[in-house]
Amino acid sequence: MAPLRILIADDNPVVRAGLAALLGTADDLDVVAQAADGREALSLTRRHAPDVILLDVRMPGVDGISALPHLVRLAPVLMLTYNQESEIVREALLLGAGGYLVHGEFTPDDLIRAVHDVREGRAHFTTTAASALLGELRTSSQPQRTVAQSTERLHNSVLFGLSSREEEIMDLIASGMSNQQIAATCFISEKTVKNHINRIFAKLQSASRSEAIARWLGTARPGVTGHE
């Protein structure tokens, strides 16, 4: 069988080099590309079609969490980071990450096993990440609210007739991105972003970003006027 093709996305060149060397010891893994931020990771993923993406959380420009929902459409993603925040762990999983490893908590064999697990659809976590997620689930009702909002959002995408590109842009608007950030993430011009937003606002019967977000997430309905 051909080796699994791996893309590493981390802003630290020393970390990238170390991971590439470590993965290079496995005959069935091949690091085909390295990226310094989320935007480059998306571009290189489209170019090299990796089987698994190793993704850091904190990176300049487009960070890992912002790039994650776009990357998981193209390949399984394994978060590989120093970040141990429970909210970040939960958000990464809700956005589609297949696992979450914290640096310093895994051996080379653990990492290689995690890559294979994520490729096969089996979740993989290091101890701190698993504990953070468990603590978050025990102390917060936010996951239930998030699931309910996701279901409502899917209903709204059908109700309002948004195209797949408009859904993508509406998600980015809801995440708090500016037009410039959306343009960089989607590799389109700001003018094109504005054109999409105008059409989205018309379909959602909204006059502002906050009103559109409320309707998209299911907290408001057409005909109910929100205030900035």
PDB file of C-alpha atoms in Angstrom:
ATOM      1  CA  MET A   1       0.000   0.000   0.000  1.00  0.00           C
ATOM      2  CA  ALA A   2       1.134   3.551  -0.696  1.00  0.00           C
ATOM      3  CA  PRO A   3       2.249   5.556   2.365  1.00  0.00           C
ATOM      4  CA  LEU A   4      -0.271   7.912   3.961  1.00  0.00           C
ATOM      5  CA  ARG A   5       0.354  11.468   2.785  1.00  0.00           C
ATOM      6  CA  ILE A   6       0.699  13.949   5.647  1.00  0.00           C
ATOM      7  CA  LEU A   7       0.504  17.758   5.740  1.00  0.00           C
ATOM      8  CA  ILE A   8       1.896  19.575   8.797  1.00  0.00           C
ATOM      9  CA  ALA A   9       0.570  23.050   9.649  1.00  0.00           C
ATOM     10  CA  ASP A  10       2.431  24.886  12.437  1.00  0.00           C
ATOM     11  CA  ASP A  11       3.917  28.379  12.535  1.00  0.00           C
ATOM     12  CA  ASN A  12       7.059  27.145  14.339  1.00  0.00           C
ATOM     13  CA  PRO A  13       9.590  25.828  11.768  1.00  0.00           C
ATOM     14  CA  VAL A  14      11.420  23.856  14.469  1.00  0.00           C
ATOM     15  CA  VAL A  15       8.214  22.031  15.422  1.00  0.00           C
ATOM     16  CA  ARG A  16       7.452  21.328  11.763  1.00  0.00           C
ATOM     17  CA  ALA A  17      10.933  19.948  11.168  1.00  0.00           C
ATOM     18  CA  GLY A  18      10.753  17.797  14.298  1.00  0.00           C
ATOM     19  CA  LEU A  19       7.383  16.350  13.365  1.00  0.00           C
ATOM     20  CA  ALA A  20       8.500  15.685   9.811  1.00  0.00           C
ATOM     21  CA  ALA A  21      11.604  13.864  11.056  1.00  0.00           C
ATOM     22  CA  LEU A  22       9.564  11.844  13.553  1.00  0.00           C
ATOM     23  CA  LEU A  23       6.935  10.827  11.001  1.00  0.00           C
ATOM     24  CA  GLY A  24       9.677  10.077   8.502  1.00  0.00           C
ATOM     25  CA  THR A  25      10.755   7.130  10.665  1.00  0.00           C
ATOM     26  CA  ALA A  26       7.546   5.310   9.702  1.00  0.00           C
ATOM     27  CA  ASP A  27       7.688   3.518   6.350  1.00  0.00           C
ATOM     28  CA  ASP A  28       3.956   3.974   5.802  1.00  0.00           C
ATOM     29  CA  LEU A  29       3.873   7.762   6.334  1.00  0.00           C
ATOM     30  CA  ASP A  30       5.087  10.476   3.958  1.00  0.00           C
ATOM     31  CA  VAL A  31       5.138  14.213   4.797  1.00  0.00           C
ATOM     32  CA  VAL A  32       4.197  15.841   1.490  1.00  0.00           C
ATOM     33  CA  ALA A  33       3.812  19.483   2.581  1.00  0.00           C
ATOM     34  CA  GLN A  34       4.364  21.921   5.459  1.00  0.00           C
ATOM     35  CA  ALA A  35       2.414  25.128   6.124  1.00  0.00           C
ATOM     36  CA  ALA A  36       3.022  28.080   8.448  1.00  0.00           C
ATOM     37  CA  ASP A  37      -0.623  29.146   8.881  1.00  0.00           C
ATOM     38  CA  GLY A  38      -4.188  28.128   8.118  1.00  0.00           C
ATOM     39  CA  ARG A  39      -4.412  29.853   4.776  1.00  0.00           C
ATOM     40  CA  GLU A  40      -1.263  28.170   3.478  1.00  0.00           C
ATOM     41  CA  ALA A  41      -2.521  24.860   4.873  1.00  0.00           C
ATOM     42  CA  LEU A  42      -5.718  25.166   2.849  1.00  0.00           C
ATOM     43  CA  SER A  43      -3.828  26.082  -0.312  1.00  0.00           C
ATOM     44  CA  LEU A  44      -1.340  23.210   0.080  1.00  0.00           C
ATOM     45  CA  THR A  45      -4.105  20.762   0.949  1.00  0.00           C
ATOM     46  CA  ARG A  46      -5.852  21.560  -2.308  1.00  0.00           C
ATOM     47  CA  ARG A  47      -2.561  21.147  -4.169  1.00  0.00           C
ATOM     48  CA  HIS A  48      -1.212  17.972  -2.531  1.00  0.00           C
ATOM     49  CA  ALA A  49      -4.391  16.145  -1.390  1.00  0.00           C
ATOM     50  CA  PRO A  50      -2.950  14.747   1.875  1.00  0.00           C
ATOM     51  CA  ASP A  51      -4.570  11.808   3.653  1.00  0.00           C
ATOM     52  CA  VAL A  52      -4.223  13.434   7.095  1.00  0.00           C
ATOM     53  CA  ILE A  53      -3.559  17.011   8.242  1.00  0.00           C
ATOM     54  CA  LEU A  54      -1.709  17.819  11.491  1.00  0.00           C
ATOM     55  CA  LEU A  55      -2.949  21.254  12.561  1.00  0.00           C
ATOM     56  CA  ASP A  56      -1.766  23.681  15.233  1.00  0.00           C
ATOM     57  CA  VAL A  57      -4.305  25.942  16.993  1.00  0.00           C
ATOM     58  CA  ARG A  58      -2.436  29.224  17.431  1.00  0.00           C
ATOM     59  CA  MET A  59      -0.922  30.583  14.221  1.00  0.00           C
ATOM     60  CA  PRO A  60      -0.604  34.119  12.844  1.00  0.00           C
ATOM     61  CA  GLY A  61      -2.956  35.199  10.073  1.00  0.00           C
ATOM     62  CA  VAL A  62      -5.581  32.469   9.645  1.00  0.00           C
ATOM     63  CA  ASP A  63      -5.294  30.278  12.751  1.00  0.00           C
ATOM     64  CA  GLY A  64      -6.031  26.583  13.046  1.00  0.00           C
ATOM     65  CA  ILE A  65      -9.554  26.925  14.439  1.00  0.00           C
ATOM     66  CA  SER A  66     -10.544  29.322  11.633  1.00  0.00           C
ATOM     67  CA  ALA A  67      -9.122  27.029   8.955  1.00  0.00           C
ATOM     68  CA  LEU A  68     -10.448  23.803  10.491  1.00  0.00           C
ATOM     69  CA  PRO A  69     -14.017  23.772   9.051  1.00  0.00           C
ATOM     70  CA  HIS A  70     -12.586  24.246   5.561  1.00  0.00           C
ATOM     71  CA  LEU A  71      -9.796  21.684   5.934  1.00  0.00           C
ATOM     72  CA  VAL A  72     -12.036  18.890   7.277  1.00  0.00           C
ATOM     73  CA  ARG A  73     -13.968  18.996   4.013  1.00  0.00           C
ATOM     74  CA  LEU A  74     -10.783  17.932   2.251  1.00  0.00           C
ATOM     75  CA  ALA A  75      -9.043  15.532   4.658  1.00  0.00           C
ATOM     76  CA  PRO A  76      -9.182  14.208   8.250  1.00  0.00           C
ATOM     77  CA  VAL A  77      -7.581  16.656  10.695  1.00  0.00           C
ATOM     78  CA  LEU A  78      -5.614  15.859  13.857  1.00  0.00           C
ATOM     79  CA  MET A  79      -5.055  18.872  16.141  1.00  0.00           C
ATOM     80  CA  LEU A  80      -1.446  18.925  17.378  1.00  0.00           C
ATOM     81  CA  THR A  81      -0.814  21.839  19.719  1.00  0.00           C
ATOM     82  CA  TYR A  82       0.391  23.186  23.057  1.00  0.00           C
ATOM     83  CA  ASN A  83      -3.078  24.625  23.730  1.00  0.00           C
ATOM     84  CA  GLN A  84      -4.916  22.807  26.533  1.00  0.00           C
ATOM     85  CA  GLU A  85      -7.965  25.080  26.954  1.00  0.00           C
ATOM     86  CA  SER A  86     -11.146  23.038  27.338  1.00  0.00           C
ATOM     87  CA  GLU A  87     -13.171  25.454  25.197  1.00  0.00           C
ATOM     88  CA  ILE A  88     -10.655  25.126  22.358  1.00  0.00           C
ATOM     89  CA  VAL A  89     -10.684  21.324  22.588  1.00  0.00           C
ATOM     90  CA  ARG A  90     -14.487  21.286  22.450  1.00  0.00           C
ATOM     91  CA  GLU A  91     -14.665  23.806  19.612  1.00  0.00           C
ATOM     92  CA  ALA A  92     -12.119  21.865  17.552  1.00  0.00           C
ATOM     93  CA  LEU A  93     -14.171  18.682  17.892  1.00  0.00           C
ATOM     94  CA  LEU A  94     -17.433  20.446  17.069  1.00  0.00           C
ATOM     95  CA  LEU A  95     -15.776  21.830  13.939  1.00  0.00           C
ATOM     96  CA  GLY A  96     -14.786  18.345  12.798  1.00  0.00           C
ATOM     97  CA  ALA A  97     -11.312  17.547  14.170  1.00  0.00           C
ATOM     98  CA  GLY A  98     -10.694  13.815  14.426  1.00  0.00           C
ATOM     99  CA  GLY A  99      -8.436  14.021  17.458  1.00  0.00           C
ATOM    100  CA  TYR A 100      -6.506  16.356  19.751  1.00  0.00           C
ATOM    101  CA  LEU A 101      -2.908  15.822  20.898  1.00  0.00           C
ATOM    102  CA  VAL A 102      -1.092  18.122  23.336  1.00  0.00           C
ATOM    103  CA  HIS A 103       2.684  18.420  22.833  1.00  0.00           C
ATOM    104  CA  GLY A 104       4.695  16.694  25.547  1.00  0.00           C
ATOM    105  CA  GLU A 105       2.035  14.066  26.194  1.00  0.00           C
ATOM    106  CA  PHE A 106       2.724  11.579  23.427  1.00  0.00           C
ATOM    107  CA  THR A 107       5.545   9.377  22.221  1.00  0.00           C
ATOM    108  CA  PRO A 108       6.580   8.972  18.581  1.00  0.00           C
ATOM    109  CA  ASP A 109       4.645   5.695  18.477  1.00  0.00           C
ATOM    110  CA  ASP A 110       1.575   7.452  19.938  1.00  0.00           C
ATOM    111  CA  LEU A 111       1.681  10.071  17.194  1.00  0.00           C
ATOM    112  CA  ILE A 112       2.031   7.524  14.414  1.00  0.00           C
ATOM    113  CA  ARG A 113      -0.850   5.515  15.891  1.00  0.00           C
ATOM    114  CA  ALA A 114      -2.974   8.677  16.168  1.00  0.00           C
ATOM    115  CA  VAL A 115      -2.387   9.529  12.502  1.00  0.00           C
ATOM    116  CA  HIS A 116      -3.631   6.094  11.465  1.00  0.00           C
ATOM    117  CA  ASP A 117      -6.583   6.265  13.860  1.00  0.00           C
ATOM    118  CA  VAL A 118      -7.759   9.630  12.561  1.00  0.00           C
ATOM    119  CA  ARG A 119      -7.389   8.424   8.991  1.00  0.00           C
ATOM    120  CA  GLU A 120      -9.654   5.472   9.822  1.00  0.00           C
ATOM    121  CA  GLY A 121     -12.196   7.644  11.616  1.00  0.00           C
ATOM    122  CA  ARG A 122     -11.188   6.692  15.164  1.00  0.00           C
ATOM    123  CA  ALA A 123     -10.874   9.611  17.600  1.00  0.00           C
ATOM    124  CA  HIS A 124      -7.547   9.992  19.412  1.00  0.00           C
ATOM    125  CA  PHE A 125      -6.745  12.223  22.413  1.00  0.00           C
ATOM    126  CA  THR A 126      -3.901  12.754  24.833  1.00  0.00           C
ATOM    127  CA  THR A 127      -4.718  12.794  28.558  1.00  0.00           C
ATOM    128  CA  THR A 128      -5.003  16.556  29.044  1.00  0.00           C
ATOM    129  CA  ALA A 129      -7.231  16.984  25.988  1.00  0.00           C
ATOM    130  CA  ALA A 130      -9.538  14.150  27.070  1.00  0.00           C
ATOM    131  CA  SER A 131      -9.747  15.518  30.621  1.00  0.00           C
ATOM    132  CA  ALA A 132     -10.426  19.043  29.376  1.00  0.00           C
ATOM    133  CA  LEU A 133     -13.218  17.811  27.138  1.00  0.00           C
ATOM    134  CA  LEU A 134     -14.761  15.710  29.906  1.00  0.00           C
ATOM    135  CA  GLY A 135     -14.639  18.643  32.322  1.00  0.00           C
ATOM    136  CA  GLU A 136     -16.270  20.913  29.774  1.00  0.00           C
ATOM    137  CA  LEU A 137     -19.067  18.431  29.116  1.00  0.00           C
ATOM    138  CA  ARG A 138     -19.728  18.009  32.835  1.00  0.00           C
ATOM    139  CA  THR A 139     -19.803  21.693  33.737  1.00  0.00           C
ATOM    140  CA  SER A 140     -21.462  23.335  30.741  1.00  0.00           C
ATOM    141  CA  SER A 141     -24.685  22.928  28.827  1.00  0.00           C
ATOM    142  CA  GLN A 142     -23.156  24.738  25.852  1.00  0.00           C
ATOM    143  CA  PRO A 143     -22.638  21.548  23.770  1.00  0.00           C
ATOM    144  CA  GLN A 144     -26.374  20.855  23.853  1.00  0.00           C
ATOM    145  CA  ARG A 145     -27.127  24.422  22.827  1.00  0.00           C
ATOM    146  CA  THR A 146     -24.524  24.201  20.067  1.00  0.00           C
ATOM    147  CA  VAL A 147     -26.058  21.008  18.685  1.00  0.00           C
ATOM    148  CA  ALA A 148     -29.490  22.609  18.749  1.00  0.00           C
ATOM    149  CA  GLN A 149     -28.126  25.657  16.938  1.00  0.00           C
ATOM    150  CA  SER A 150     -26.420  23.458  14.335  1.00  0.00           C
ATOM    151  CA  THR A 151     -29.702  21.648  13.650  1.00  0.00           C
ATOM    152  CA  GLU A 152     -31.518  24.963  13.387  1.00  0.00           C
ATOM    153  CA  ARG A 153     -28.820  26.339  11.082  1.00  0.00           C
ATOM    154  CA  LEU A 154     -29.219  23.373   8.736  1.00  0.00           C
ATOM    155  CA  HIS A 155     -32.975  23.993   8.705  1.00  0.00           C
ATOM    156  CA  ASN A 156     -32.393  27.682   8.000  1.00  0.00           C
ATOM    157  CA  SER A 157     -30.031  26.981   5.083  1.00  0.00           C
ATOM    158  CA  VAL A 158     -32.881  25.121   3.413  1.00  0.00           C
ATOM    159  CA  LEU A 159     -35.499  27.636   4.524  1.00  0.00           C
ATOM    160  CA  PHE A 160     -33.596  30.656   3.222  1.00  0.00           C
ATOM    161  CA  GLY A 161     -32.218  28.959   0.101  1.00  0.00           C
ATOM    162  CA  LEU A 162     -28.531  29.763   0.607  1.00  0.00           C
ATOM    163  CA  SER A 163     -26.020  28.244  -1.814  1.00  0.00           C
ATOM    164  CA  SER A 164     -23.118  26.192  -0.424  1.00  0.00           C
ATOM    165  CA  ARG A 165     -20.763  29.163  -0.869  1.00  0.00           C
ATOM    166  CA  GLU A 166     -23.243  31.476   0.869  1.00  0.00           C
ATOM    167  CA  GLU A 167     -23.543  28.985   3.745  1.00  0.00           C
ATOM    168  CA  GLU A 168     -19.747  28.958   4.047  1.00  0.00           C
ATOM    169  CA  ILE A 169     -19.559  32.750   4.114  1.00  0.00           C
ATOM    170  CA  MET A 170     -22.459  33.023   6.572  1.00  0.00           C
ATOM    171  CA  ASP A 171     -20.603  30.644   8.904  1.00  0.00           C
ATOM    172  CA  LEU A 172     -17.541  32.882   8.700  1.00  0.00           C
ATOM    173  CA  ILE A 173     -19.658  35.973   9.389  1.00  0.00           C
ATOM    174  CA  ALA A 174     -21.130  34.236  12.437  1.00  0.00           C
ATOM    175  CA  SER A 175     -17.608  33.386  13.650  1.00  0.00           C
ATOM    176  CA  GLY A 176     -16.839  37.120  13.740  1.00  0.00           C
ATOM    177  CA  MET A 177     -14.621  37.416  10.661  1.00  0.00           C
ATOM    178  CA  SER A 178     -14.329  40.715   8.799  1.00  0.00           C
ATOM    179  CA  ASN A 179     -14.829  40.960   5.033  1.00  0.00           C
ATOM    180  CA  GLN A 180     -11.052  41.064   4.591  1.00  0.00           C
ATOM    181  CA  GLN A 181     -10.561  37.900   6.665  1.00  0.00           C
ATOM    182  CA  ILE A 182     -13.345  36.111   4.793  1.00  0.00           C
ATOM    183  CA  ALA A 183     -11.768  37.074   1.462  1.00  0.00           C
ATOM    184  CA  ALA A 184      -8.385  35.701   2.591  1.00  0.00           C
ATOM    185  CA  THR A 185      -9.909  32.482   3.921  1.00  0.00           C
ATOM    186  CA  CYS A 186     -12.002  31.799   0.808  1.00  0.00           C
ATOM    187  CA  PHE A 187      -9.376  33.062  -1.674  1.00  0.00           C
ATOM    188  CA  ILE A 188     -11.777  35.576  -3.226  1.00  0.00           C
ATOM    189  CA  SER A 189     -11.782  39.382  -3.468  1.00  0.00           C
ATOM    190  CA  GLU A 190     -13.425  41.633  -0.887  1.00  0.00           C
ATOM    191  CA  LYS A 191     -15.768  42.849  -3.609  1.00  0.00           C
ATOM    192  CA  THR A 192     -16.934  39.282  -4.199  1.00  0.00           C
ATOM    193  CA  VAL A 193     -17.416  38.860  -0.449  1.00  0.00           C
ATOM    194  CA  LYS A 194     -19.581  41.993  -0.358  1.00  0.00           C
ATOM    195  CA  ASN A 195     -21.667  40.709  -3.276  1.00  0.00           C
ATOM    196  CA  HIS A 196     -22.223  37.397  -1.454  1.00  0.00           C
ATOM    197  CA  ILE A 197     -23.129  39.228   1.762  1.00  0.00           C
ATOM    198  CA  ASN A 198     -25.668  41.418  -0.041  1.00  0.00           C
ATOM    199  CA  ARG A 199     -27.373  38.314  -1.431  1.00  0.00           C
ATOM    200  CA  ILE A 200     -27.245  36.585   1.967  1.00  0.00           C
ATOM    201  CA  PHE A 201     -28.793  39.598   3.719  1.00  0.00           C
ATOM    202  CA  ALA A 202     -31.555  39.703   1.100  1.00  0.00           C
ATOM    203  CA  LYS A 203     -32.349  35.994   1.553  1.00  0.00           C
ATOM    204  CA  LEU A 204     -32.259  36.257   5.344  1.00  0.00           C
ATOM    205  CA  GLN A 205     -34.299  39.487   5.232  1.00  0.00           C
ATOM    206  CA  SER A 206     -31.662  41.160   7.401  1.00  0.00           C
ATOM    207  CA  ALA A 207     -30.271  44.669   7.380  1.00  0.00           C
ATOM    208  CA  SER A 208     -27.200  44.080   9.555  1.00  0.00           C
ATOM    209  CA  ARG A 209     -24.586  41.464  10.439  1.00  0.00           C
ATOM    210  CA  SER A 210     -26.015  40.923  13.933  1.00  0.00           C
ATOM    211  CA  GLU A 211     -29.526  40.424  12.587  1.00  0.00           C
ATOM    212  CA  ALA A 212     -28.290  37.977   9.925  1.00  0.00           C
ATOM    213  CA  ILE A 213     -26.316  36.014  12.529  1.00  0.00           C
ATOM    214  CA  ALA A 214     -29.344  35.802  14.820  1.00  0.00           C
ATOM    215  CA  ARG A 215     -31.510  34.476  12.011  1.00  0.00           C
ATOM    216  CA  TRP A 216     -28.818  32.066  10.814  1.00  0.00           C
ATOM    217  CA  LEU A 217     -28.302  30.616  14.288  1.00  0.00           C
ATOM    218  CA  GLY A 218     -32.030  30.341  14.852  1.00  0.00           C
ATOM    219  CA  THR A 219     -32.384  32.963  17.597  1.00  0.00           C
ATOM    220  CA  ALA A 220     -34.573  35.250  15.475  1.00  0.00           C
ATOM    221  CA  ARG A 221     -37.081  34.880  12.673  1.00  0.00           C
ATOM    222  CA  PRO A 222     -37.769  36.959   9.548  1.00  0.00           C
ATOM    223  CA  GLY A 223     -39.983  39.867  10.433  1.00  0.00           C
ATOM    224  CA  VAL A 224     -38.484  40.238  13.896  1.00  0.00           C
ATOM    225  CA  THR A 225     -36.356  43.368  13.916  1.00  0.00           C
ATOM    226  CA  GLY A 226     -33.137  43.310  15.909  1.00  0.00           C
ATOM    227  CA  HIS A 227     -31.268  46.298  17.279  1.00  0.00           C
ATOM    228  CA  GLU A 228     -27.545  46.961  16.899  1.00  0.00           C
TER     229      GLU A 228
END
